[in-house]
Amino acid sequence: MNKIKILGIAVAAVATTVVITSCKDKRSTGWEYAPNMYEHIAYDPDQPNPNFKDGKTAQKPPQGTIPVGFVTFDYPNTKDGYELAGTEVKNPLPQTPASFEEGKVLFEHFCSPCHGMKGLGDGLVVAHGFPAPPSYSSGQSSRGGAMKDLSDGKIYHTITYGLNAMGSYASQLAPEERWKVIMYVRHLQTL
Ligand code: HEC
């Protein structure tokens, strides 16, 4: 009988403690198992940090640094940058059927609405009044020369920066995807 009484008191005490501690602070996480999981010793990016002069944890990267894997394109959005890219920049990807096929799909999604499925400048939005781009195979570039002679670098420059009515595709197409699209555009130039 006594044992049961003691047990009853113990259970009541634990229950009361649980009720009291859980209600004390609404923002409290309560009892934490392995709290280092939550309250780690590393600084969070938005935490003040006495180890740096400006007191912030998130430091600006040093000037001139780039994220790992970032591909640079050091040609400005000017006629000179376009011409220079046209002679210096070559497609770094090997010509494989898989890359070509992927380029075709990307072209059909991103470029054909204006340029048309065969690159003739007769896409669907052109049929609705959008200014027609010149045909890749028979048109003339507004920057001079025949469209069929546009080099890898000139096309890459155009996709990266856009040109007049054509916007930049830099945020939609990663550099490798641009090169795949270019493989397909080079094919359309020969049609
Ligand atoms: C919104 C319509 C539109 C889309 C989408 C579009 N273009 Fe264009 N593109 C144009 C127009 C218009 C021109 C002609 C611009 C000029 O010469 O003023 C052009 C020109 C070009 C040229 C010729 C550049 C030069 O040097 O003369 C290339 C190459 C080109 N586009 C490639 C692409 C590729 C690749 C895509 C898809 C990633 C694409 N375009 C998507 C409208 C578009």
XYZ file of N, CA, C and O and ligand atoms in Angstrom:
807
model
N 0.847 -1.216 0.000
C 0.000 0.000 0.000
C 0.871 1.251 0.000
O 0.686 2.173 -0.785
N 1.874 1.256 0.859
C 2.784 2.396 0.953
C 3.531 2.650 -0.342
O 3.697 3.788 -0.775
N 3.946 1.493 -0.919
C 4.698 1.592 -2.187
C 3.852 2.261 -3.255
O 4.312 3.103 -4.013
N 2.600 1.866 -3.294
C 1.695 2.433 -4.309
C 1.505 3.931 -4.068
O 1.485 4.737 -4.994
N 1.412 4.298 -2.795
C 1.246 5.705 -2.431
C 2.451 6.532 -2.937
O 2.290 7.579 -3.572
N 3.641 5.978 -2.654
C 4.865 6.686 -3.072
C 4.903 6.844 -4.590
O 5.190 7.911 -5.122
N 4.527 5.741 -5.238
C 4.514 5.768 -6.702
C 3.529 6.825 -7.210
O 3.816 7.591 -8.122
N 2.358 6.865 -6.552
C 1.323 7.834 -6.936
C 1.825 9.255 -6.773
O 1.654 10.101 -7.667
N 2.502 9.523 -5.658
C 3.033 10.871 -5.404
C 4.080 11.229 -6.461
O 4.089 12.334 -7.014
N 4.924 10.241 -6.757
C 5.985 10.485 -7.750
C 5.377 10.830 -9.111
O 5.784 11.799 -9.766
N 4.397 10.048 -9.520
C 3.757 10.299 -10.823
C 3.112 11.682 -10.832
O 3.252 12.460 -11.790
N 2.420 12.009 -9.734
C 1.769 13.316 -9.640
C 2.802 14.432 -9.726
O 2.593 15.448 -10.406
N 3.934 14.235 -9.040
C 4.982 15.265 -9.038
C 5.526 15.469 -10.441
O 5.677 16.609 -10.911
N 5.812 14.362 -11.130
C 6.344 14.472 -12.492
C 5.322 15.163 -13.393
O 5.650 16.077 -14.157
N 4.065 14.752 -13.285
C 3.013 15.346 -14.131
C 2.913 16.837 -13.873
O 2.821 17.640 -14.811
N 2.951 17.237 -12.600
C 2.868 18.659 -12.259
C 4.047 19.420 -12.853
O 3.897 20.496 -13.432
N 5.254 18.835 -12.706
C 6.450 19.489 -13.256
C 6.300 19.687 -14.751
O 6.580 20.764 -15.289
N 5.832 18.633 -15.425
C 5.675 18.720 -16.886
C 4.702 19.843 -17.239
O 4.984 20.676 -18.098
N 3.573 19.866 -16.512
C 2.571 20.895 -16.807
C 3.153 22.285 -16.558
O 3.055 23.180 -17.402
N 3.814 22.460 -15.423
C 4.343 23.781 -15.074
C 5.431 24.217 -16.063
O 5.387 25.308 -16.613
N 6.377 23.315 -16.341
C 7.492 23.743 -17.197
C 7.022 23.956 -18.632
O 7.514 24.833 -19.330
N 6.054 23.183 -19.095
C 5.640 23.349 -20.491
C 4.810 24.603 -20.687
O 4.701 25.109 -21.789
N 4.194 25.103 -19.622
C 3.358 26.290 -19.795
C 4.102 27.582 -19.510
O 3.619 28.663 -19.788
N 5.283 27.457 -18.930
C 6.018 28.632 -18.452
C 6.275 29.650 -19.578
O 5.995 30.819 -19.466
N 6.788 29.125 -20.702
C 7.190 30.032 -21.778
C 6.714 29.449 -23.103
O 7.115 28.361 -23.495
N 5.852 30.191 -23.778
C 5.249 29.653 -25.006
C 6.293 29.411 -26.097
O 6.105 28.589 -26.975
N 7.408 30.196 -26.055
C 8.435 30.041 -27.091
C 9.469 28.973 -26.736
O 10.331 28.668 -27.535
N 9.329 28.437 -25.533
C 10.314 27.443 -25.108
C 10.162 26.154 -25.913
O 9.057 25.753 -26.256
N 11.292 25.543 -26.223
C 11.228 24.280 -26.942
C 10.987 23.125 -25.994
O 10.911 21.982 -26.407
N 10.879 23.431 -24.672
C 10.643 22.356 -23.711
C 11.891 21.529 -23.513
O 13.010 22.008 -23.699
N 11.677 20.288 -23.186
C 12.821 19.415 -22.914
C 13.487 19.037 -24.229
O 12.814 18.569 -25.159
N 14.758 19.311 -24.341
C 15.470 19.027 -25.595
C 16.402 17.849 -25.426
O 17.205 17.816 -24.490
N 16.295 16.938 -26.341
C 17.232 15.823 -26.345
C 18.402 16.227 -27.242
O 18.188 16.698 -28.352
N 19.609 16.071 -26.797
C 20.805 16.461 -27.540
C 20.685 17.892 -28.061
O 20.590 18.120 -29.259
N 20.633 18.886 -27.147
C 20.376 20.274 -27.556
C 21.426 20.850 -28.512
O 21.158 21.835 -29.183
N 22.581 20.217 -28.600
C 23.597 20.723 -29.534
C 23.110 20.686 -30.977
O 23.644 21.372 -31.847
N 22.088 19.852 -31.211
C 21.497 19.802 -32.540
C 20.877 21.153 -32.897
O 20.836 21.556 -34.044
N 20.305 21.817 -31.869
C 19.624 23.099 -32.120
C 20.540 24.265 -31.788
O 20.636 25.219 -32.532
N 21.162 24.161 -30.591
C 21.995 25.271 -30.144
C 23.448 24.923 -30.384
O 24.200 24.649 -29.468
N 23.835 24.944 -31.654
C 25.192 24.541 -32.021
C 26.169 25.667 -31.705
O 25.770 26.811 -31.511
N 27.445 25.324 -31.696
C 28.435 26.327 -31.322
C 28.812 27.225 -32.504
O 29.371 28.287 -32.323
N 28.489 26.800 -33.718
C 28.816 27.630 -34.885
C 27.901 28.852 -34.923
O 26.778 28.797 -34.435
N 28.384 29.945 -35.487
C 27.557 31.150 -35.614
C 26.581 30.982 -36.774
O 26.950 30.456 -37.836
N 25.336 31.429 -36.593
C 24.394 31.472 -37.715
C 24.739 32.689 -38.561
O 25.260 33.679 -38.041
N 24.413 32.651 -39.869
C 24.806 33.769 -40.750
C 24.273 35.120 -40.289
O 24.918 36.134 -40.498
N 23.106 35.137 -39.645
C 22.526 36.424 -39.256
C 22.839 36.795 -37.806
O 22.264 37.736 -37.262
N 23.790 36.068 -37.179
C 24.114 36.321 -35.772
C 25.241 37.341 -35.645
O 26.145 37.336 -36.490
N 25.181 38.217 -34.616
C 26.325 39.110 -34.394
C 27.569 38.275 -34.106
O 27.462 37.175 -33.554
N 28.723 38.789 -34.491
C 29.945 37.999 -34.358
C 31.115 38.903 -33.979
O 31.539 39.738 -34.776
N 31.614 38.729 -32.756
C 32.686 39.627 -32.293
C 34.030 39.347 -32.978
O 34.970 40.108 -32.800
N 34.114 38.260 -33.741
C 35.399 37.899 -34.360
C 35.731 38.728 -35.586
O 36.853 38.675 -36.091
N 34.725 39.429 -36.123
C 34.975 40.252 -37.309
C 34.838 41.723 -36.959
O 34.063 42.085 -36.070
N 35.581 42.558 -37.700
C 35.589 44.006 -37.426
C 34.196 44.608 -37.468
O 33.833 45.431 -36.644
N 33.397 44.202 -38.470
C 32.065 44.802 -38.605
C 31.017 44.080 -37.760
O 29.835 44.403 -37.824
N 31.437 43.072 -36.977
C 30.535 42.420 -36.043
C 29.494 41.507 -36.685
O 28.549 41.086 -36.017
N 29.645 41.212 -37.975
C 28.667 40.346 -38.652
C 29.273 38.973 -38.945
O 30.485 38.877 -39.206
N 28.420 37.953 -38.946
C 28.916 36.616 -39.292
C 29.033 36.463 -40.808
O 30.031 35.966 -41.319
N 27.985 36.905 -41.536
C 28.001 36.773 -42.989
C 28.924 37.839 -43.567
O 28.581 39.020 -43.590
N 30.092 37.438 -43.983
C 31.070 38.368 -44.538
C 30.938 38.444 -46.050
O 30.616 37.453 -46.707
N 31.196 39.639 -46.603
C 31.211 39.792 -48.067
C 32.423 39.039 -48.606
O 33.511 39.143 -48.045
N 32.245 38.280 -49.708
C 33.419 37.605 -50.262
C 34.434 38.627 -50.769
O 34.038 39.714 -51.208
N 35.730 38.322 -50.700
C 36.734 39.270 -51.199
C 36.482 39.592 -52.666
O 35.976 38.744 -53.409
N 36.842 40.807 -53.062
C 36.605 41.235 -54.442
C 37.301 40.324 -55.434
O 38.419 39.880 -55.200
N 36.578 40.025 -56.533
C 37.187 39.222 -57.582
C 37.014 37.730 -57.379
O 37.405 36.942 -58.229
N 36.409 37.314 -56.253
C 36.205 35.878 -56.055
C 34.903 35.456 -56.720
O 33.987 36.256 -56.881
N 34.813 34.180 -57.115
C 33.599 33.664 -57.750
C 33.185 32.378 -57.050
O 34.022 31.692 -56.474
N 31.878 32.055 -57.101
C 31.441 30.800 -56.482
C 32.075 29.596 -57.187
O 32.383 29.679 -58.380
N 32.233 28.503 -56.457
C 32.781 27.279 -57.046
C 31.893 26.857 -58.217
O 30.669 26.842 -58.108
N 32.500 26.578 -59.342
C 31.736 26.093 -60.495
C 31.170 27.201 -61.363
O 30.565 26.929 -62.395
N 31.351 28.460 -60.954
C 30.810 29.574 -61.735
C 31.640 29.762 -63.003
O 32.859 29.739 -62.957
N 30.947 29.909 -64.127
C 31.659 30.068 -65.401
C 31.656 31.546 -65.773
O 30.593 32.161 -65.885
N 32.846 32.121 -65.940
C 32.907 33.542 -66.277
C 32.821 33.740 -67.782
O 33.124 32.838 -68.562
N 32.388 34.921 -68.192
C 32.350 35.290 -69.608
C 32.784 36.750 -69.648
O 31.996 37.657 -69.405
N 34.077 36.944 -69.898
C 34.660 38.272 -69.724
C 34.588 39.123 -70.985
O 35.580 39.747 -71.365
N 33.444 39.091 -71.641
C 33.280 39.929 -72.835
C 32.118 40.872 -72.571
O 31.020 40.419 -72.270
N 32.366 42.195 -72.663
C 31.296 43.138 -72.316
C 30.159 43.113 -73.333
O 30.333 42.622 -74.451
N 29.032 43.663 -72.921
C 27.858 43.728 -73.790
C 27.988 44.924 -74.735
O 27.235 45.891 -74.648
N 28.979 44.869 -75.613
C 29.220 45.922 -76.607
C 29.502 45.236 -77.933
O 29.722 44.026 -77.982
N 29.526 46.048 -79.017
C 29.838 45.502 -80.342
C 31.243 44.886 -80.323
O 31.468 43.808 -80.878
N 32.194 45.564 -79.646
C 33.566 45.039 -79.573
C 33.608 43.716 -78.813
O 34.293 42.774 -79.222
N 32.870 43.663 -77.689
C 32.806 42.433 -76.895
C 32.241 41.287 -77.724
O 32.722 40.150 -77.661
N 31.244 41.607 -78.525
C 30.594 40.617 -79.399
C 31.567 40.110 -80.459
O 31.714 38.899 -80.662
N 32.273 41.044 -81.098
C 33.224 40.652 -82.144
C 34.368 39.819 -81.558
O 34.770 38.809 -82.142
N 34.872 40.248 -80.392
C 35.997 39.541 -79.766
C 35.572 38.129 -79.343
O 36.284 37.148 -79.595
N 34.390 38.032 -78.713
C 33.870 36.705 -78.323
C 33.721 35.847 -79.575
O 33.978 34.645 -79.561
N 33.317 36.496 -80.687
C 33.106 35.779 -81.944
C 34.360 35.088 -82.457
O 34.272 34.034 -83.093
N 35.527 35.658 -82.181
C 36.753 35.028 -82.675
C 37.420 34.157 -81.612
O 38.078 33.177 -81.935
N 37.232 34.526 -80.318
C 37.991 33.812 -79.273
C 37.254 32.651 -78.621
O 37.877 31.705 -78.155
N 35.922 32.739 -78.548
C 35.177 31.760 -77.741
C 34.672 30.613 -78.622
O 34.008 30.844 -79.629
N 35.040 29.395 -78.221
C 34.607 28.203 -78.970
C 33.789 27.306 -78.052
O 33.977 27.317 -76.838
N 32.923 26.509 -78.656
C 32.114 25.583 -77.866
C 33.014 24.571 -77.142
O 33.741 23.822 -77.782
N 32.993 24.575 -75.802
C 33.882 23.668 -75.066
C 33.348 22.236 -74.989
O 34.075 21.336 -74.577
N 32.074 22.020 -75.369
C 31.483 20.678 -75.237
C 31.811 19.821 -76.450
O 31.797 20.314 -77.580
N 32.089 18.539 -76.232
C 32.267 17.653 -77.379
C 30.934 17.459 -78.108
O 29.881 17.450 -77.472
N 30.995 17.356 -79.424
C 29.783 17.165 -80.242
C 29.277 15.746 -80.051
O 29.805 14.816 -80.656
N 28.259 15.580 -79.233
C 27.698 14.237 -79.069
C 26.225 14.291 -79.446
O 25.588 15.343 -79.305
N 25.675 13.160 -79.920
C 24.250 13.144 -80.257
C 23.375 13.533 -79.070
O 22.367 14.215 -79.239
N 23.782 13.139 -77.846
C 22.965 13.454 -76.661
C 22.909 14.964 -76.432
O 21.838 15.520 -76.172
N 24.055 15.649 -76.543
C 24.082 17.101 -76.341
C 23.270 17.799 -77.425
O 22.554 18.776 -77.164
N 23.399 17.313 -78.662
C 22.663 17.893 -79.778
C 21.152 17.772 -79.543
O 20.402 18.749 -79.709
N 20.732 16.580 -79.130
C 19.301 16.346 -78.882
C 18.793 17.240 -77.747
O 17.692 17.784 -77.817
N 19.616 17.394 -76.701
C 19.220 18.247 -75.578
C 19.130 19.702 -76.043
O 18.218 20.438 -75.655
N 20.072 20.100 -76.896
C 20.064 21.442 -77.455
C 18.800 21.692 -78.266
O 18.215 22.770 -78.219
N 18.362 20.665 -78.993
C 17.143 20.780 -79.804
C 15.925 21.036 -78.902
O 15.124 21.937 -79.158
N 15.839 20.257 -77.820
C 14.705 20.413 -76.894
C 14.732 21.819 -76.277
O 13.707 22.510 -76.230
N 15.917 22.257 -75.839
C 16.039 23.585 -75.223
C 15.690 24.670 -76.244
O 15.010 25.645 -75.921
N 16.152 24.502 -77.470
C 15.850 25.482 -78.513
C 14.343 25.565 -78.724
O 13.767 26.662 -78.813
N 13.719 24.391 -78.813
C 12.280 24.396 -79.086
C 11.494 25.049 -77.956
O 10.478 25.688 -78.190
N 11.989 24.902 -76.720
C 11.301 25.522 -75.576
C 11.560 27.024 -75.513
O 10.653 27.813 -75.327
N 12.827 27.412 -75.630
C 13.209 28.795 -75.322
C 13.289 29.715 -76.544
O 13.078 30.910 -76.424
N 13.607 29.197 -77.687
C 13.916 30.060 -78.826
C 12.876 29.995 -79.934
O 12.635 30.996 -80.618
N 12.269 28.821 -80.118
C 11.370 28.660 -81.261
C 10.132 29.572 -81.229
O 9.607 29.900 -82.289
N 9.651 30.011 -80.034
C 8.490 30.908 -80.073
C 8.730 32.121 -80.977
O 7.796 32.639 -81.583
N 9.958 32.594 -81.076
C 10.272 33.711 -81.972
C 10.976 33.217 -83.238
O 10.610 33.592 -84.347
N 12.004 32.393 -83.048
C 12.848 32.021 -84.193
C 12.203 30.953 -85.078
O 12.651 30.749 -86.206
N 11.167 30.285 -84.592
C 10.519 29.232 -85.364
C 11.231 27.910 -85.189
O 12.421 27.874 -84.856
N 10.529 26.800 -85.415
C 11.102 25.469 -85.194
C 12.323 25.218 -86.079
O 13.216 24.482 -85.710
N 12.357 25.833 -87.252
C 13.501 25.624 -88.152
C 14.437 26.846 -88.161
O 15.324 26.946 -89.021
N 14.180 27.792 -87.268
C 15.052 28.962 -87.186
C 14.869 29.945 -88.323
O 15.761 30.742 -88.613
N 13.691 29.908 -88.947
C 13.459 30.785 -90.107
C 12.931 32.164 -89.701
O 12.699 33.019 -90.546
N 12.741 32.371 -88.406
C 12.244 33.663 -87.933
C 10.731 33.770 -88.034
O 10.199 34.876 -88.143
N 10.058 32.625 -88.002
C 8.606 32.625 -88.190
C 7.882 31.947 -87.026
O 6.960 31.166 -87.207
N 8.338 32.224 -85.799
C 7.729 31.595 -84.621
C 6.317 32.083 -84.363
O 5.822 33.010 -85.015
N 5.683 31.450 -83.370
C 4.272 31.723 -83.078
C 4.032 33.178 -82.674
O 3.048 33.787 -83.095
N 4.920 33.753 -81.859
C 4.668 35.126 -81.406
C 4.892 36.123 -82.553
O 4.339 37.222 -82.545
N 5.703 35.718 -83.534
C 5.894 36.567 -84.718
C 4.586 36.626 -85.505
O 4.188 37.677 -86.016
N 3.898 35.482 -85.546
C 2.604 35.433 -86.227
C 1.593 36.356 -85.551
O 0.617 36.776 -86.158
N 1.864 36.701 -84.264
C 0.975 37.610 -83.544
C 1.528 39.024 -83.478
O 1.125 39.822 -82.616
N 2.492 39.341 -84.330
C 2.925 40.730 -84.455
C 4.265 41.074 -83.836
O 4.711 42.220 -83.924
N 4.963 40.120 -83.168
C 6.280 40.412 -82.598
C 7.271 40.593 -83.747
O 7.194 39.896 -84.745
N 8.227 41.567 -83.617
C 9.196 41.769 -84.702
C 9.931 40.470 -85.043
O 10.429 39.784 -84.154
N 9.996 40.130 -86.311
C 10.566 38.852 -86.722
C 12.083 38.875 -86.658
O 12.713 39.798 -87.177
N 12.685 37.858 -86.012
C 14.147 37.756 -86.073
C 14.552 37.283 -87.471
O 13.768 36.613 -88.142
N 15.768 37.614 -87.908
C 16.200 37.125 -89.220
C 16.386 35.610 -89.208
O 16.672 35.030 -88.168
N 16.191 34.991 -90.372
C 16.364 33.541 -90.490
C 17.828 33.172 -90.252
O 18.735 33.874 -90.721
N 18.062 32.075 -89.519
C 19.436 31.638 -89.259
C 20.155 31.243 -90.551
O 21.360 31.370 -90.664
N 19.381 30.757 -91.537
C 20.030 30.214 -92.736
C 20.136 31.242 -93.863
O 21.103 31.236 -94.619
N 19.149 32.157 -93.957
C 19.188 33.062 -95.113
C 19.159 34.545 -94.751
O 19.258 35.396 -95.627
N 19.046 34.863 -93.429
C 18.916 36.270 -93.036
C 20.254 36.964 -92.851
O 21.321 36.355 -92.947
N 20.135 38.287 -92.582
C 21.314 39.099 -92.295
C 21.245 39.554 -90.844
O 20.195 39.971 -90.372
N 22.377 39.492 -90.163
C 22.431 39.978 -88.785
C 22.381 41.498 -88.786
O 22.986 42.140 -89.645
N 21.666 42.081 -87.797
C 21.618 43.547 -87.701
C 22.996 44.090 -87.322
O 23.245 45.281 -87.407
N 23.900 43.207 -86.866
C 25.249 43.650 -86.518
C 26.230 43.403 -87.666
O 27.433 43.538 -87.506
N 25.683 43.043 -88.810
C 26.529 42.850 -89.997
C 26.828 41.392 -90.265
O 27.030 40.619 -89.332
N 26.845 41.023 -91.541
C 27.178 39.647 -91.915
C 25.948 38.764 -91.999
O 24.867 39.127 -91.516
N 26.137 37.611 -92.636
C 25.027 36.668 -92.802
C 24.819 35.886 -91.511
O 25.783 35.561 -90.812
N 23.562 35.593 -91.206
C 23.234 34.831 -89.998
C 23.871 33.448 -90.032
O 24.256 32.910 -89.007
N 23.998 32.878 -91.247
C 24.543 31.511 -91.328
C 26.035 31.479 -90.973
O 26.581 30.415 -90.699
N 26.682 32.661 -90.973
C 28.112 32.713 -90.623
C 28.358 33.060 -89.156
O 29.508 33.155 -88.726
N 27.296 33.249 -88.376
C 27.504 33.592 -86.956
C 28.297 32.474 -86.280
O 27.949 31.304 -86.393
N 29.364 32.866 -85.570
C 30.222 31.864 -84.917
C 29.667 31.510 -83.535
O 28.794 32.203 -82.997
N 30.225 30.442 -82.966
C 29.856 30.002 -81.608
C 29.829 31.177 -80.634
O 28.858 31.383 -79.911
N 30.925 31.934 -80.610
C 31.087 33.007 -79.635
C 30.061 34.113 -79.806
O 29.589 34.684 -78.825
N 29.725 34.437 -81.072
C 28.724 35.486 -81.301
C 27.350 35.027 -80.816
O 26.585 35.811 -80.240
N 27.034 33.762 -81.043
C 25.731 33.245 -80.597
C 25.706 33.192 -79.060
O 24.716 33.570 -78.432
N 26.825 32.779 -78.462
C 26.898 32.719 -76.994
C 26.714 34.117 -76.404
O 25.997 34.305 -75.420
N 27.365 35.099 -77.017
C 27.238 36.489 -76.578
C 25.771 36.923 -76.658
O 25.246 37.553 -75.734
N 25.104 36.573 -77.757
C 23.704 36.961 -77.957
C 22.790 36.316 -76.914
O 21.943 36.992 -76.321
N 22.988 35.015 -76.647
C 22.140 34.335 -75.656
C 22.397 34.939 -74.275
O 21.475 35.133 -73.487
N 23.658 35.261 -73.980
C 24.017 35.760 -72.656
C 23.472 37.166 -72.402
O 22.947 37.445 -71.325
N 23.581 38.041 -73.388
C 23.171 39.440 -73.172
C 21.854 39.813 -73.828
O 21.253 40.830 -73.489
N 21.412 39.049 -74.844
C 20.253 39.456 -75.619
C 20.678 40.475 -76.656
O 21.849 40.885 -76.717
N 19.718 40.876 -77.498
C 20.003 41.877 -78.542
C 18.685 42.551 -78.914
O 17.763 41.895 -79.395
N 18.608 43.857 -78.657
C 17.402 44.641 -78.957
C 16.133 43.951 -78.433
O 16.005 43.780 -77.227
N 15.241 43.514 -79.353
C 13.960 42.947 -78.917
C 14.123 41.579 -78.256
O 13.195 41.077 -77.609
N 15.280 40.960 -78.424
C 15.513 39.658 -77.787
C 16.184 39.866 -76.431
O 17.212 40.520 -76.347
N 15.562 39.307 -75.390
C 16.112 39.461 -74.043
C 17.271 38.510 -73.787
O 17.566 37.640 -74.602
N 17.926 38.695 -72.633
C 19.010 37.795 -72.228
C 18.417 36.478 -71.734
O 17.375 36.467 -71.084
N 19.099 35.380 -72.054
C 18.661 34.068 -71.558
C 19.619 33.539 -70.500
O 19.591 32.358 -70.162
N 20.450 34.449 -69.944
C 21.470 34.032 -68.977
C 20.853 33.426 -67.717
O 21.431 32.537 -67.112
N 19.671 33.911 -67.328
C 19.092 33.369 -66.098
C 18.284 32.100 -66.364
O 17.987 31.351 -65.441
N 17.919 31.858 -67.617
C 17.150 30.642 -67.920
C 18.030 29.474 -68.318
O 17.684 28.327 -68.084
N 19.153 29.789 -68.992
C 20.011 28.721 -69.509
C 21.393 28.788 -68.868
O 22.073 29.811 -68.978
N 21.798 27.717 -68.210
C 23.156 27.626 -67.657
C 24.144 27.586 -68.824
O 23.763 27.215 -69.940
N 25.411 28.007 -68.577
C 26.378 28.031 -69.676
C 26.406 26.740 -70.495
O 26.404 26.780 -71.736
N 26.361 25.582 -69.843
C 26.419 24.323 -70.595
C 25.191 24.149 -71.484
O 25.288 23.638 -72.598
N 24.045 24.598 -70.987
C 22.810 24.503 -71.783
C 22.889 25.427 -72.998
O 22.428 25.092 -74.081
N 23.493 26.619 -72.785
C 23.651 27.545 -73.918
C 24.468 26.880 -75.005
O 24.149 26.994 -76.194
N 25.536 26.175 -74.610
C 26.386 25.534 -75.625
C 25.643 24.432 -76.362
O 25.876 24.202 -77.550
N 24.744 23.744 -75.666
C 23.946 22.701 -76.335
C 22.988 23.337 -77.334
O 22.822 22.840 -78.447
N 22.352 24.454 -76.925
C 21.457 25.170 -77.843
C 22.244 25.616 -79.073
O 21.763 25.516 -80.209
N 23.471 26.086 -78.843
C 24.297 26.587 -79.952
C 24.602 25.468 -80.951
O 24.559 25.686 -82.166
N 24.845 24.256 -80.441
C 25.047 23.116 -81.350
C 23.861 22.996 -82.303
O 24.026 22.742 -83.497
N 22.661 23.186 -81.767
C 21.468 23.040 -82.595
C 21.298 24.229 -83.545
O 20.935 24.061 -84.703
N 21.610 25.438 -83.046
C 21.516 26.626 -83.917
C 22.500 26.481 -85.087
O 22.157 26.813 -86.229
N 23.713 25.952 -84.815
C 24.693 25.759 -85.892
C 24.123 24.839 -86.966
O 24.391 24.999 -88.154
N 23.323 23.866 -86.548
C 22.667 22.963 -87.499
C 21.602 23.724 -88.305
O 21.528 23.595 -89.527
N 20.808 24.554 -87.598
C 19.741 25.300 -88.295
C 20.326 26.292 -89.311
O 19.673 26.617 -90.309
N 21.541 26.768 -89.066
C 22.181 27.706 -90.010
C 22.415 27.051 -91.382
O 22.542 27.743 -92.382
N 22.482 25.717 -91.394
C 22.811 25.022 -92.648
C 21.570 24.597 -93.428
O 21.690 24.004 -94.489
N 20.383 24.867 -92.872
C 19.162 24.376 -93.545
C 18.849 25.195 -94.806
O 19.193 26.348 -94.905
C 11.154 37.046 -77.787
C 11.602 36.565 -79.070
C 12.936 35.864 -79.131
C 13.332 34.753 -78.439
C 12.512 33.926 -77.486
C 14.679 34.468 -78.866
N 15.104 35.389 -79.764
Fe 16.888 35.437 -80.709
N 16.339 37.123 -81.685
C 15.112 37.742 -81.602
C 15.103 38.937 -82.421
C 13.943 39.884 -82.609
C 16.392 39.012 -83.006
C 16.922 40.117 -83.910
C 17.512 41.195 -83.024
C 18.124 42.344 -83.797
O 18.991 42.084 -84.669
O 17.755 43.478 -83.527
C 17.129 37.858 -82.532
C 18.421 37.568 -82.894
C 19.098 36.421 -82.566
C 20.416 36.063 -83.056
C 21.259 36.874 -84.032
C 22.230 37.748 -83.260
C 23.080 38.602 -84.171
O 24.260 38.712 -83.860
O 22.563 39.171 -85.142
C 20.732 34.858 -82.498
C 21.991 34.055 -82.718
C 19.628 34.471 -81.643
N 18.659 35.450 -81.711
C 19.583 33.299 -80.909
C 18.546 32.991 -80.041
C 18.540 31.823 -79.201
C 19.614 30.754 -79.199
C 17.393 31.859 -78.484
C 16.937 30.901 -77.434
C 17.806 30.710 -76.307
C 16.667 33.052 -78.863
N 17.402 33.716 -79.805
C 15.433 33.422 -78.365
C 14.042 37.316 -80.843
C 14.052 36.254 -79.965
